[in-house]
CSV table of C-alpha atoms in Angstrom, one decimal:
chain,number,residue,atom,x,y,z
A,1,UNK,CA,-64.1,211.6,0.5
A,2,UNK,CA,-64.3,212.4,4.0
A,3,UNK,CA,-63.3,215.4,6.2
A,4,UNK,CA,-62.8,216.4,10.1
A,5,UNK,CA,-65.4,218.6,9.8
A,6,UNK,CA,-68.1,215.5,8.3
A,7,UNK,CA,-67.2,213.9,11.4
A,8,UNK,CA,-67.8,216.7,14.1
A,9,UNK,CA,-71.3,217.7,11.9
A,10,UNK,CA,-72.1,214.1,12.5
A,11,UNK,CA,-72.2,214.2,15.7
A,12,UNK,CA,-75.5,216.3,15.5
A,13,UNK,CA,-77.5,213.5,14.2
A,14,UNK,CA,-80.6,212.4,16.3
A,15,UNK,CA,-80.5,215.5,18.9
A,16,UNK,CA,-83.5,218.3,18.6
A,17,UNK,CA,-83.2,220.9,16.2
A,18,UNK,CA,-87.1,222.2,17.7
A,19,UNK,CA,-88.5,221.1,21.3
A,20,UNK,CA,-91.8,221.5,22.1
A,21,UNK,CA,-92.0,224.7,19.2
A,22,UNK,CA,-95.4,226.5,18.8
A,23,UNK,CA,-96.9,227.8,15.6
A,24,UNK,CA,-97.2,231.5,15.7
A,25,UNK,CA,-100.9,231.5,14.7
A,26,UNK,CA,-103.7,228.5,15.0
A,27,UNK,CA,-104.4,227.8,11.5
A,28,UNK,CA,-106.6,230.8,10.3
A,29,UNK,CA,-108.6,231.8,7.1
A,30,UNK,CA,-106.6,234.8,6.2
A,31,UNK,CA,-103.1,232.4,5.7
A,32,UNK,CA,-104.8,229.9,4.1
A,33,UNK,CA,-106.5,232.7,1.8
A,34,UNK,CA,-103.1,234.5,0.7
A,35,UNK,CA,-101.6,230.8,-0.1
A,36,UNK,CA,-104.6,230.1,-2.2
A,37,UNK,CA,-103.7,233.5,-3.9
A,38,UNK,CA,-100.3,233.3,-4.8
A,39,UNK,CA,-100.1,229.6,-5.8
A,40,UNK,CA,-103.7,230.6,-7.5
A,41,UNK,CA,-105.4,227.4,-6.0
A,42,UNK,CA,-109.6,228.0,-6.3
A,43,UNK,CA,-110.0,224.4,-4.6
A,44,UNK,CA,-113.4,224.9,-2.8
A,45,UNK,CA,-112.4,222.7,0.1
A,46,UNK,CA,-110.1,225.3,1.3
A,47,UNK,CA,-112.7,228.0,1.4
A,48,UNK,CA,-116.0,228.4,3.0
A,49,UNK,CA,-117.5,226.6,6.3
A,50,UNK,CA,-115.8,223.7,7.0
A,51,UNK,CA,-112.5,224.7,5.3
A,52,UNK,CA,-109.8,223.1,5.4
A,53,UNK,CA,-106.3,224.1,5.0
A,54,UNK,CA,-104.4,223.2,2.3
A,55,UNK,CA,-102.5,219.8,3.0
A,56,UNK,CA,-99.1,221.9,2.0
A,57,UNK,CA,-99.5,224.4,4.6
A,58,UNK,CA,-98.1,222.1,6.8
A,59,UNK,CA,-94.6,223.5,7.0
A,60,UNK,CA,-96.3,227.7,6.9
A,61,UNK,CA,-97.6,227.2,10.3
A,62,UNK,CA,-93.9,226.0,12.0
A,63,UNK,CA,-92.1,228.6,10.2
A,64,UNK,CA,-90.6,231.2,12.1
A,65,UNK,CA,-91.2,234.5,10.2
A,66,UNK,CA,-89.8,238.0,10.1
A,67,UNK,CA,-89.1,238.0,13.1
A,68,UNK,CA,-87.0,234.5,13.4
A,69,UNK,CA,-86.9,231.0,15.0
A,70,UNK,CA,-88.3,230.7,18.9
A,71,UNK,CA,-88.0,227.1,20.6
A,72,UNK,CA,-85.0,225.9,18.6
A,73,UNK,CA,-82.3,223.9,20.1
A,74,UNK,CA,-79.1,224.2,21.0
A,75,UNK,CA,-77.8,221.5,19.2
A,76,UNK,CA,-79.3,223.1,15.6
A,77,UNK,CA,-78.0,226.4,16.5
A,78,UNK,CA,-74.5,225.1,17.0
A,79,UNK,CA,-74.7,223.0,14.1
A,80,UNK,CA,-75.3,225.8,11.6
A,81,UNK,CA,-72.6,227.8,13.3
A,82,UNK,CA,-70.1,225.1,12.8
A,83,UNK,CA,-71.0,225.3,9.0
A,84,UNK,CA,-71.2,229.2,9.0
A,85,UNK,CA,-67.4,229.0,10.5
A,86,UNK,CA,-66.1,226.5,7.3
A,87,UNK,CA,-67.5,229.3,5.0
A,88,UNK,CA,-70.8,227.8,4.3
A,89,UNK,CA,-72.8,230.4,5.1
A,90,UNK,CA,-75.7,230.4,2.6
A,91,UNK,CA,-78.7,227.8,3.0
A,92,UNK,CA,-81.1,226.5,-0.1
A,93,UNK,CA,-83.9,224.1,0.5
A,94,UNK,CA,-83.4,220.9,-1.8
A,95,UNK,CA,-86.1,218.3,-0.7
A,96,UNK,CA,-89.6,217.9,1.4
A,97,UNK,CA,-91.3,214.9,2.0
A,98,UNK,CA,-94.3,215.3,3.6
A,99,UNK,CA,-96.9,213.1,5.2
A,100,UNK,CA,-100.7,214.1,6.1
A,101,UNK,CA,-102.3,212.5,8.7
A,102,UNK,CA,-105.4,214.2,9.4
A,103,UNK,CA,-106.5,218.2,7.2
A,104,UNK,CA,-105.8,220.9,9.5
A,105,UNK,CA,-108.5,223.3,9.9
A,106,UNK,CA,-109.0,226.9,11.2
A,107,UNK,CA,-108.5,226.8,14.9
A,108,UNK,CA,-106.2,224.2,15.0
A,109,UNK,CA,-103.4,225.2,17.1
A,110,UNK,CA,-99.8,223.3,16.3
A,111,UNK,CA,-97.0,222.2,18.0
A,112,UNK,CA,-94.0,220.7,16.7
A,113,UNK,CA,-90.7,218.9,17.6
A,114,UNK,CA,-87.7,218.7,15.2
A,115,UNK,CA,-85.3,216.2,15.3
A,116,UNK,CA,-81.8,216.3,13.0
A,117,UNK,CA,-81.8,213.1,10.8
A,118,UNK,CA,-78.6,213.6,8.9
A,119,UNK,CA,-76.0,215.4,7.5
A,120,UNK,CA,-74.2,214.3,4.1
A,121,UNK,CA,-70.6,214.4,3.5
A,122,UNK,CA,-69.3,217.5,2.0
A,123,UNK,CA,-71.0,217.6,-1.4
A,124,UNK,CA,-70.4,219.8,-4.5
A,125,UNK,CA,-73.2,221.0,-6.5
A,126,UNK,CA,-73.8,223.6,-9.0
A,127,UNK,CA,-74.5,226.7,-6.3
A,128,UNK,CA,-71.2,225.3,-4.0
A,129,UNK,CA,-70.0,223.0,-1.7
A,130,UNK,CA,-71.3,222.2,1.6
A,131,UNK,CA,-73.0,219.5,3.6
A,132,UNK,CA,-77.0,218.2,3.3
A,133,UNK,CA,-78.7,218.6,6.8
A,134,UNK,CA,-82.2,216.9,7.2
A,135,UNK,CA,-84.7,217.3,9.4
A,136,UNK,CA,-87.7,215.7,10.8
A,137,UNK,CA,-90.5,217.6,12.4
A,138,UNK,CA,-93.8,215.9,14.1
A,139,UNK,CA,-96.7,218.3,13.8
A,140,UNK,CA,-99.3,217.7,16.3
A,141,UNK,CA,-102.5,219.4,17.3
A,142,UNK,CA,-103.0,218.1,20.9
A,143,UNK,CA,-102.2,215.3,21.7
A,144,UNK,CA,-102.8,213.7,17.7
A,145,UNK,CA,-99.8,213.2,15.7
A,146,UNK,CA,-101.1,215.5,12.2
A,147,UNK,CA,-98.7,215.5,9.9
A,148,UNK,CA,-94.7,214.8,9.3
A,149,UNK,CA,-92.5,216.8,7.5
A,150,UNK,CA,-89.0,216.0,6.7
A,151,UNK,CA,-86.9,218.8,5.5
A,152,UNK,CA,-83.5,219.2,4.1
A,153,UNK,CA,-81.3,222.2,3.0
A,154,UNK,CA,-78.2,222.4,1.3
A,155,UNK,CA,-75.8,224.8,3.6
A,156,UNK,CA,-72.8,225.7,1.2
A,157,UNK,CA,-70.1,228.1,0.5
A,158,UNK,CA,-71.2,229.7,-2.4
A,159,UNK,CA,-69.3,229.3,-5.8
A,160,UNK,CA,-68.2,233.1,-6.6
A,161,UNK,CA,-66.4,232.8,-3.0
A,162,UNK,CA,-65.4,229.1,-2.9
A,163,UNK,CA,-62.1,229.7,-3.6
A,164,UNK,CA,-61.9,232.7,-0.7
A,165,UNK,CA,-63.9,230.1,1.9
A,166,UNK,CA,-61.5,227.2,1.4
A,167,UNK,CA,-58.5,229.6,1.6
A,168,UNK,CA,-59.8,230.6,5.3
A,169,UNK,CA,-60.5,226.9,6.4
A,170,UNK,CA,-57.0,225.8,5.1
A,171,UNK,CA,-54.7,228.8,5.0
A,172,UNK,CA,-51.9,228.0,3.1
A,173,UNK,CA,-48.7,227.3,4.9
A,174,UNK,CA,-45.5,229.3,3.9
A,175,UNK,CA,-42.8,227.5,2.4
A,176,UNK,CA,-40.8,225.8,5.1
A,177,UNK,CA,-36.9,226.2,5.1
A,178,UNK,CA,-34.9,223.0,4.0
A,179,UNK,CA,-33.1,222.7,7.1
A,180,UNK,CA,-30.1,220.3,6.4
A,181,UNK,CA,-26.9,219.1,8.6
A,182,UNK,CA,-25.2,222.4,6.6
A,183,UNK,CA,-27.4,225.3,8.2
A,184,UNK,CA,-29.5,223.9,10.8
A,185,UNK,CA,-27.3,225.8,13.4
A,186,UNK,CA,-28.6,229.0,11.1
A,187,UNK,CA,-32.1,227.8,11.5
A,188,UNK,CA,-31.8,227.2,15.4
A,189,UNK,CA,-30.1,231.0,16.1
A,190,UNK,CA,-33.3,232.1,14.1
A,191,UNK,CA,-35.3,230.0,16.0
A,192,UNK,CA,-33.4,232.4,19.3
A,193,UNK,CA,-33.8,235.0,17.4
A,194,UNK,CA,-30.6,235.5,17.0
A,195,UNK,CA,-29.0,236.0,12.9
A,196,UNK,CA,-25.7,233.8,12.9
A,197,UNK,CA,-23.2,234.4,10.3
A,198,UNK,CA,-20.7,232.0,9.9
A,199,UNK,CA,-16.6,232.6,10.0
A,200,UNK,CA,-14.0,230.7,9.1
A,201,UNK,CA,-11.8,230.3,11.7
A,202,UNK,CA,-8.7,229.6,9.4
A,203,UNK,CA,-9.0,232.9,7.2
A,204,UNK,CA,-11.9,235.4,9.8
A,205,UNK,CA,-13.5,235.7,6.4
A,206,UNK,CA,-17.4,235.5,7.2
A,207,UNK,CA,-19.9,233.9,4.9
A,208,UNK,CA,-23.5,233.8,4.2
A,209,UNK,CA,-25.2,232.1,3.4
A,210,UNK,CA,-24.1,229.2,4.9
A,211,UNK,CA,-22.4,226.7,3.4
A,212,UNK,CA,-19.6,223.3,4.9
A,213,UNK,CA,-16.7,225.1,3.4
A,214,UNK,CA,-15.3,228.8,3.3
A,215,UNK,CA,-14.9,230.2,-0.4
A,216,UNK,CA,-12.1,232.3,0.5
A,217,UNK,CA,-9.6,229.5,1.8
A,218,UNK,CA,-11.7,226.1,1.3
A,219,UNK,CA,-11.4,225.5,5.3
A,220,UNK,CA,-14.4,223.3,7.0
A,221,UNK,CA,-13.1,224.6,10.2
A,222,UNK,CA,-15.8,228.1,11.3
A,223,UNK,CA,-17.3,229.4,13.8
A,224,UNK,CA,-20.3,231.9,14.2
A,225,UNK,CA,-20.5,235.9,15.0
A,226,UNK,CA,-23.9,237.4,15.6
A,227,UNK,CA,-25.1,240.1,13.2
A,228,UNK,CA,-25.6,242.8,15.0
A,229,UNK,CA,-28.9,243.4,12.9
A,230,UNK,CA,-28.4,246.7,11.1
A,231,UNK,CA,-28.2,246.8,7.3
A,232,UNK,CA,-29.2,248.6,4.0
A,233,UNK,CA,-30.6,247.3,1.0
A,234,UNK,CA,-28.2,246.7,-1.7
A,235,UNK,CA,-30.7,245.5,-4.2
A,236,UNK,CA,-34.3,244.5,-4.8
A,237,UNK,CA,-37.0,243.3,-6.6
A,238,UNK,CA,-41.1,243.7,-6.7
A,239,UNK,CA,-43.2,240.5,-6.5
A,240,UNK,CA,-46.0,241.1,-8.7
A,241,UNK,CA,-46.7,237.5,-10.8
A,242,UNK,CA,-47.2,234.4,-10.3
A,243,UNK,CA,-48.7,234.5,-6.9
A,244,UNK,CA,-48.1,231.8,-4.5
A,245,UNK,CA,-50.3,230.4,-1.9
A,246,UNK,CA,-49.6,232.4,1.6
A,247,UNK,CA,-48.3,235.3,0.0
A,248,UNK,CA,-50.4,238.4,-1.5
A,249,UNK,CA,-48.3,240.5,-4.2
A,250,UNK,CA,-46.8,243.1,-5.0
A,251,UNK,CA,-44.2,242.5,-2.0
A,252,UNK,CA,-40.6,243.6,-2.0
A,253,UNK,CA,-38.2,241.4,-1.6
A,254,UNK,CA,-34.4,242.8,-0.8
A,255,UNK,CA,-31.0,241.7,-0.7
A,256,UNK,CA,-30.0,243.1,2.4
A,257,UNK,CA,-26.4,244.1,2.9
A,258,UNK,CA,-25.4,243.2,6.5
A,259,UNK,CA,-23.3,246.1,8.2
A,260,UNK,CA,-20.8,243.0,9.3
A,261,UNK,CA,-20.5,242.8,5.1
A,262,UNK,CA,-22.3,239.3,3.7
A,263,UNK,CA,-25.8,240.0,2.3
A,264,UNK,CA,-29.0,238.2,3.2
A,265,UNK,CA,-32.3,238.0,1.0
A,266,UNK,CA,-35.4,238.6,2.7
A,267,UNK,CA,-38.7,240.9,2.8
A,268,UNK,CA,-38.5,244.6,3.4
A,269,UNK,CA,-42.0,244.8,5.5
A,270,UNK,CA,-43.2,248.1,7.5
A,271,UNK,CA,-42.8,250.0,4.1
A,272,UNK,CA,-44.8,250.5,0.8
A,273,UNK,CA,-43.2,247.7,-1.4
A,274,UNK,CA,-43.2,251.0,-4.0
A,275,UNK,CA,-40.9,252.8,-1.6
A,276,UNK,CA,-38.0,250.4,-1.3
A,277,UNK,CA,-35.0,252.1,-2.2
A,278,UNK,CA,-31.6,251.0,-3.2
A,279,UNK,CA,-28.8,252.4,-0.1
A,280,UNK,CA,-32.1,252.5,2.3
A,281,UNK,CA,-30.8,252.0,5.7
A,282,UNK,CA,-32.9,248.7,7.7
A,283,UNK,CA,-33.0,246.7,10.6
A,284,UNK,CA,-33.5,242.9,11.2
A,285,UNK,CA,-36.7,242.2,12.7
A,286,UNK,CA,-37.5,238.6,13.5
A,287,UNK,CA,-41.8,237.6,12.6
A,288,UNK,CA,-43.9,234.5,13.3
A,289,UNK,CA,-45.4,233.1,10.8
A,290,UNK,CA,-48.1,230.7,10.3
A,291,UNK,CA,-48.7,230.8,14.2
A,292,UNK,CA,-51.3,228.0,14.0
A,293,UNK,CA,-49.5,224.7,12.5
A,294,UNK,CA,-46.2,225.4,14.3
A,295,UNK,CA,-44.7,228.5,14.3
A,296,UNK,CA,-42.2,229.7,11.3
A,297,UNK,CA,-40.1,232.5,12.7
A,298,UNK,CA,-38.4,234.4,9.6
A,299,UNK,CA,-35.8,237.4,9.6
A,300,UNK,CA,-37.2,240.4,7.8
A,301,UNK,CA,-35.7,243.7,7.4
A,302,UNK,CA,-37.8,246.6,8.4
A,303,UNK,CA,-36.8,250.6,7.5
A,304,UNK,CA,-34.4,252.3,10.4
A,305,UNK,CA,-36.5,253.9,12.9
A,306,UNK,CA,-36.4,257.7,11.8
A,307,UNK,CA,-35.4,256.9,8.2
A,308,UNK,CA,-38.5,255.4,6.5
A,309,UNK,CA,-38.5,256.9,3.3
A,310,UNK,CA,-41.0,259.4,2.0
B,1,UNK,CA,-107.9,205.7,-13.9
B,2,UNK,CA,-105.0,203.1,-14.3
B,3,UNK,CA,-101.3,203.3,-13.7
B,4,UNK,CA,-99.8,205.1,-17.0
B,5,UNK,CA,-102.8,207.9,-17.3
B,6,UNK,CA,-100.9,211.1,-18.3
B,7,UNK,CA,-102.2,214.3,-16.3
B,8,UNK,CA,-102.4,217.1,-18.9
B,9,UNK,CA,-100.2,219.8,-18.2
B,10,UNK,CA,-100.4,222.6,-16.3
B,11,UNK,CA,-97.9,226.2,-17.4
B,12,UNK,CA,-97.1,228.4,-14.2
B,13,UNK,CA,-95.8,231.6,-15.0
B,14,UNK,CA,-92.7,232.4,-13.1
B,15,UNK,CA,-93.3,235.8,-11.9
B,16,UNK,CA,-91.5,238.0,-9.6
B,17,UNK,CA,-95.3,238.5,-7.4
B,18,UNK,CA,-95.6,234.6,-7.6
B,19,UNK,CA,-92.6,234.4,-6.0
B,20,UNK,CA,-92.5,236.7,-3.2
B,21,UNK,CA,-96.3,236.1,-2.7
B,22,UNK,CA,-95.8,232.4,-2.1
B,23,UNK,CA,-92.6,233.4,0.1
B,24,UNK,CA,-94.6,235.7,2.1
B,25,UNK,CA,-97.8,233.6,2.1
B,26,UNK,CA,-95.5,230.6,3.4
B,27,UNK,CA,-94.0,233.0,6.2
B,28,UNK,CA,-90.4,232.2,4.6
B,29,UNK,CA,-88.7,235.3,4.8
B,30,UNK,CA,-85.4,234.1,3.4
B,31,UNK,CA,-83.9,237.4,1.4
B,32,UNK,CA,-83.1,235.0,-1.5
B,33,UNK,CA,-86.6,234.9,-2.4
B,34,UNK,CA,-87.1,238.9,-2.4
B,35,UNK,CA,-84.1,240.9,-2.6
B,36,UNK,CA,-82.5,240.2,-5.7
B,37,UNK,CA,-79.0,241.9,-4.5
B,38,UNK,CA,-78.7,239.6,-1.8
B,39,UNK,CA,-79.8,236.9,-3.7
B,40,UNK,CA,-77.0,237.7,-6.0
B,41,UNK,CA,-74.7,238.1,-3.4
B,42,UNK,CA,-75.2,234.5,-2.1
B,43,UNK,CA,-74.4,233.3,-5.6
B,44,UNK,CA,-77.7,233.4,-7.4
B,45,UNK,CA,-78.5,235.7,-10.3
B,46,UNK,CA,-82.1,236.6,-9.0
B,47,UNK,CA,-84.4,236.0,-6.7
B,48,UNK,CA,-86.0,232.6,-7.0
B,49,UNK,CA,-89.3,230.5,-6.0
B,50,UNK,CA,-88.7,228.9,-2.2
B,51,UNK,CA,-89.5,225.2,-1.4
B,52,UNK,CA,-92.6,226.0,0.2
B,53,UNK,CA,-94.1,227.5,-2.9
B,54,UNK,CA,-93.9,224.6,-4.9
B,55,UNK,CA,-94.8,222.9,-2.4
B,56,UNK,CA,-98.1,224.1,-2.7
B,57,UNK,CA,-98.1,224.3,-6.8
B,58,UNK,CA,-97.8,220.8,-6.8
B,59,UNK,CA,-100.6,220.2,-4.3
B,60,UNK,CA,-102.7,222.5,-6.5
B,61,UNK,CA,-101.8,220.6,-9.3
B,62,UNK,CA,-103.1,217.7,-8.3
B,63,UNK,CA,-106.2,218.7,-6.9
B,64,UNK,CA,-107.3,221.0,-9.9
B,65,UNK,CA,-106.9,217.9,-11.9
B,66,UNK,CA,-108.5,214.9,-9.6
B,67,UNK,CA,-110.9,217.6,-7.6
B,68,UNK,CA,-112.0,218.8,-4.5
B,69,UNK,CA,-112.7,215.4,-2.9
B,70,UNK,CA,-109.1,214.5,-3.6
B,71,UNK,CA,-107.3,214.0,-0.4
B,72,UNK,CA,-103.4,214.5,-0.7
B,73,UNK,CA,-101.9,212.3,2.0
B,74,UNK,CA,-98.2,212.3,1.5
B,75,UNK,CA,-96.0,215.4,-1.2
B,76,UNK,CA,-92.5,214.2,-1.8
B,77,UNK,CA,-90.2,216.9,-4.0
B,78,UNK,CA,-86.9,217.2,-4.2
B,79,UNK,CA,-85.7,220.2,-6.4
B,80,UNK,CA,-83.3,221.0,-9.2
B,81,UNK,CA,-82.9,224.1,-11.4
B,82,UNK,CA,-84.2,227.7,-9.3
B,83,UNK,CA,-87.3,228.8,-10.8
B,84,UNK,CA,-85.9,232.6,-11.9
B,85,UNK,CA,-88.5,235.6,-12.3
B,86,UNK,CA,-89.8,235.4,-16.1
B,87,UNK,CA,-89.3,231.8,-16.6
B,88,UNK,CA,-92.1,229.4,-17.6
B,89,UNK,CA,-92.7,226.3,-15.2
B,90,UNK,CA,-94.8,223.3,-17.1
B,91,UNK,CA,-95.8,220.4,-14.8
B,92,UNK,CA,-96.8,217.2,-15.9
B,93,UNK,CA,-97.9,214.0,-14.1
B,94,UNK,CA,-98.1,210.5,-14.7
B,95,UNK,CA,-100.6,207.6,-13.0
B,96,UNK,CA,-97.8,205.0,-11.3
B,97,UNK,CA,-99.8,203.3,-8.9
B,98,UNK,CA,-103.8,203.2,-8.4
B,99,UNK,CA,-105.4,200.8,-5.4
B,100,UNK,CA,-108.4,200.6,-4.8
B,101,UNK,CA,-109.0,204.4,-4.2
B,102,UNK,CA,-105.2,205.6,-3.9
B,103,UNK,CA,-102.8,207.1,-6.5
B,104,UNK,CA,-99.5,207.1,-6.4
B,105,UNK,CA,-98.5,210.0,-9.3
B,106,UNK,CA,-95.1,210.9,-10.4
B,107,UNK,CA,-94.9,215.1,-11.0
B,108,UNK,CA,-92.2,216.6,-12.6
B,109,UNK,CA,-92.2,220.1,-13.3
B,110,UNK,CA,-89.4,221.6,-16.0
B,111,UNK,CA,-88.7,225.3,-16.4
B,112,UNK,CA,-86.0,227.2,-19.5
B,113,UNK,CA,-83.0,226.1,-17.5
B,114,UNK,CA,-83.8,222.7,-16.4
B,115,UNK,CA,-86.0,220.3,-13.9
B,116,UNK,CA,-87.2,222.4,-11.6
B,117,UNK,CA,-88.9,219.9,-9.4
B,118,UNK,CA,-89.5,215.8,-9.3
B,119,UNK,CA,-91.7,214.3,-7.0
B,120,UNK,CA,-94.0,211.8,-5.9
B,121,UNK,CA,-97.8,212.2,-4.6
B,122,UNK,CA,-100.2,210.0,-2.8
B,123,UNK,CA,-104.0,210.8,-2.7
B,124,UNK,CA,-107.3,209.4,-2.2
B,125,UNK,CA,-109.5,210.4,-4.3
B,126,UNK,CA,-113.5,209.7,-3.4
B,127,UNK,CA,-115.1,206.2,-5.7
B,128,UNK,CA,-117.8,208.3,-6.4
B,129,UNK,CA,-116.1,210.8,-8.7
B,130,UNK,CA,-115.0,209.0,-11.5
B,131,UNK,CA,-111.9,211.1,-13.4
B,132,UNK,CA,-111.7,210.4,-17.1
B,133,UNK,CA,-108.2,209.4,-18.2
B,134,UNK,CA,-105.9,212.5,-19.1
B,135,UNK,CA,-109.1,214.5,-18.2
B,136,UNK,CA,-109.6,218.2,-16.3
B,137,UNK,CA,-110.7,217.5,-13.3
């Protein structure tokens, strides 16, 4: 599988995570001496005159600290951000491959360049999905080439929010209308925000929704009147199950009664969705929706200004 | 020493101290590997044992058992299952190559939940010290 966003990450490989980086410390006695303590390793060679450290130091005396990163690049910087946007905002270390050239040894004062290797496709694994970066770092002392380390971390969406993350990077769309030759000129007076009604120009009776022939006299003959936008709700019901993508229950949905007489169904929005009320006076309002793929505009029915109910 | 010696195993406590201690000691200040509410908030259900930290268990590893004039020239690990506070970690290591005087050995290190850690080290170790097979070194 493949995504937009494998492609754009890609881009990163082969440019500088680190340039010309610094350790923080020269290797010293007192780092080596708390690694031997908490990984309890009583190797003599790492103690005493002529001490070295321990080969798997190498990475401790790159790493940023407390206080964070100095001397990374650009290009690593945006790269993370680009995976903290899609959601994948936690990081977990999977591999490290390491190469000793020469021991380190108190004194020794590194510096480091990072380049980015790779970065996988989108993978799923047990903690979530993301995308497998790896790095490669040159540790030198001087001019000599020390040791290599390459590096790579897992940055993913975590599982508990997986669902949440993908919803933000691929909000769902509302349902789009099924505009046919029978109501596209409804659609288009939305679209103008205007609410067209049709009338049949044989019997003036109006009809809503629309439809090719009037159910009064069975004309095809009609033309349109504009609603003037004021209504009340004549009935409605509480959306609280199933939920649908793009839409978050409990949400009222009315059937509006049109003060020219047809009724339309559509949301009662601006109010509670507990304090929609048969007989309560509303007005046509016309929303964008879904601004991003194309906008859906919808009429929606908000309370009467002055008569929102308590 | 010949390819298919067997390196007794070694039991590492999991311990909350081990844990932030080899975070701390490795200057990796990541708050999955001390604050257990964050950790759990990224998805984890504790704290767990960094990259770095292993790291340097398997070093130590190797070098209790071949000794002090064992050289480790190249640690690669990949890891699986998080090693959780109050889980057991046993490491065990297997002889695949031996030239002249460099081993290749495979280390695998398994903890309650799973593999914790698979890897691969290359060392010299000095001709003078002779290491009996599947002996402390």
């Amino acid at each position: 599988m493949d995504d937009e966003l494998h492609a754009r990450l890609k881009a990163y490989e082969g440019r500088p995570a680190a340039v010309a980086g610094v350790g923080r410390d020269p290797v010293n006695a007192p780092m080596i001496r708390h690694w031997c303590e908490a990984t309890g390793d009583r190797n003599p060679a790492y103690t005493g005159p002529g001490a070295i450290a321990p080969p798997t130091m190498l990475q401790a005396w790159i790493m940023g600290g407390l206080s964070g990163h100095e001397g990374r690049a650009q290009a690593y910087d945006e790269l993370l951000s680009l995976l903290d946007e899609a959601g994948c905002t936690s990081v977990v270390a999977t591999d490290c491959e390491q190469e000793y050239l020469r021991p380190l040894r108190p004194g020794d004062e590194v510096a480091f360049d990072t380049v980015i290797e790779s970065v996988s496709r989108r993978k799923t694994t047990k903690l979530g999905t993301g995308y497998f970066v790896t790095t490669r770092t040159d540790v030198r002392v001087g001019e000599a080439l020390v040791g290599t380390h390459r590096f790579r971390i897992l940055k993913y969406a975590p599982n508990r929010r997986e669902q949440k993350a993908q919803d933000r990077q691929e909000r769902p769309r509302r349902p789009r209308p099924v505009v046919n030759r029978d109501n596209a000129g409804f659609w288009e007076g939305v679209r103008r925000h205007r609410l067209l009604v049709q009338r049949c120009t044989a019997c003036d009776t109006l009809r809503f929704p629309w439809l090719p022939g009037c159910n009064a006299c069975g004309s095809a003959e009609w033309d349109t009147v504009e609603a003037g936008g004021e209504g009340t709700v004549f009935s409605y019901v509480v959306m609280h199950h199933p939920s649908f993508p793009a839409f978050s229950p409990p949400y009222a949905i009315g059937l509006i009664e049109l003060a020219e007489g047809v009724r339309i169904i559509s949301n009662v929005v601006d109010v509670p969705y507990d304090k929609v009320r048969i007989g309560m006076p509303v007005e046509l309002e016309f929303r964008a929706y879904d601004d991003e793929d194309g906008e859906l505009v919808l009429p929606v029915f908000r309370p009467r200004a002055g008569e929102v109910a308590a | 020493m010949k390819a298919g010696d067997e390196l007794p195993p070694l039991e590492i406590g999991i311990t909350r101290t081990l844990i932030v201690a080899g975070a701390l000691a490795s200057r990796d200040y990541q708050d999955v590997h001390h604050d257990p509410e964050l950790a759990r908030r990224k998805g984890s259900p504790d704290i767990f044992m960094n990259i770095l930290t292993t790291n340097g268990l398997v070093g130590r590893y190797l070098t209790d058992h071949f000794g002090p004039t064992a050289v480790l020239r190249k640690v690669a690990i990949r890891l699986g299952a998080p090693n959780y506070p109050g889980d057991t970690m046993v490491l065990k290591g297997r002889v695949e190559e031996f030239d002249g005087d460099t081993a290749v050995v495979r280390v695998t290190g398994d903890n309650g939940i799973g593999r914790h850690v698979t890897g691969t080290v290359t060392l010299t170790v000095a001709a003078a010290v002779t290491v009996p097979p599947g002996g402390a070194g």
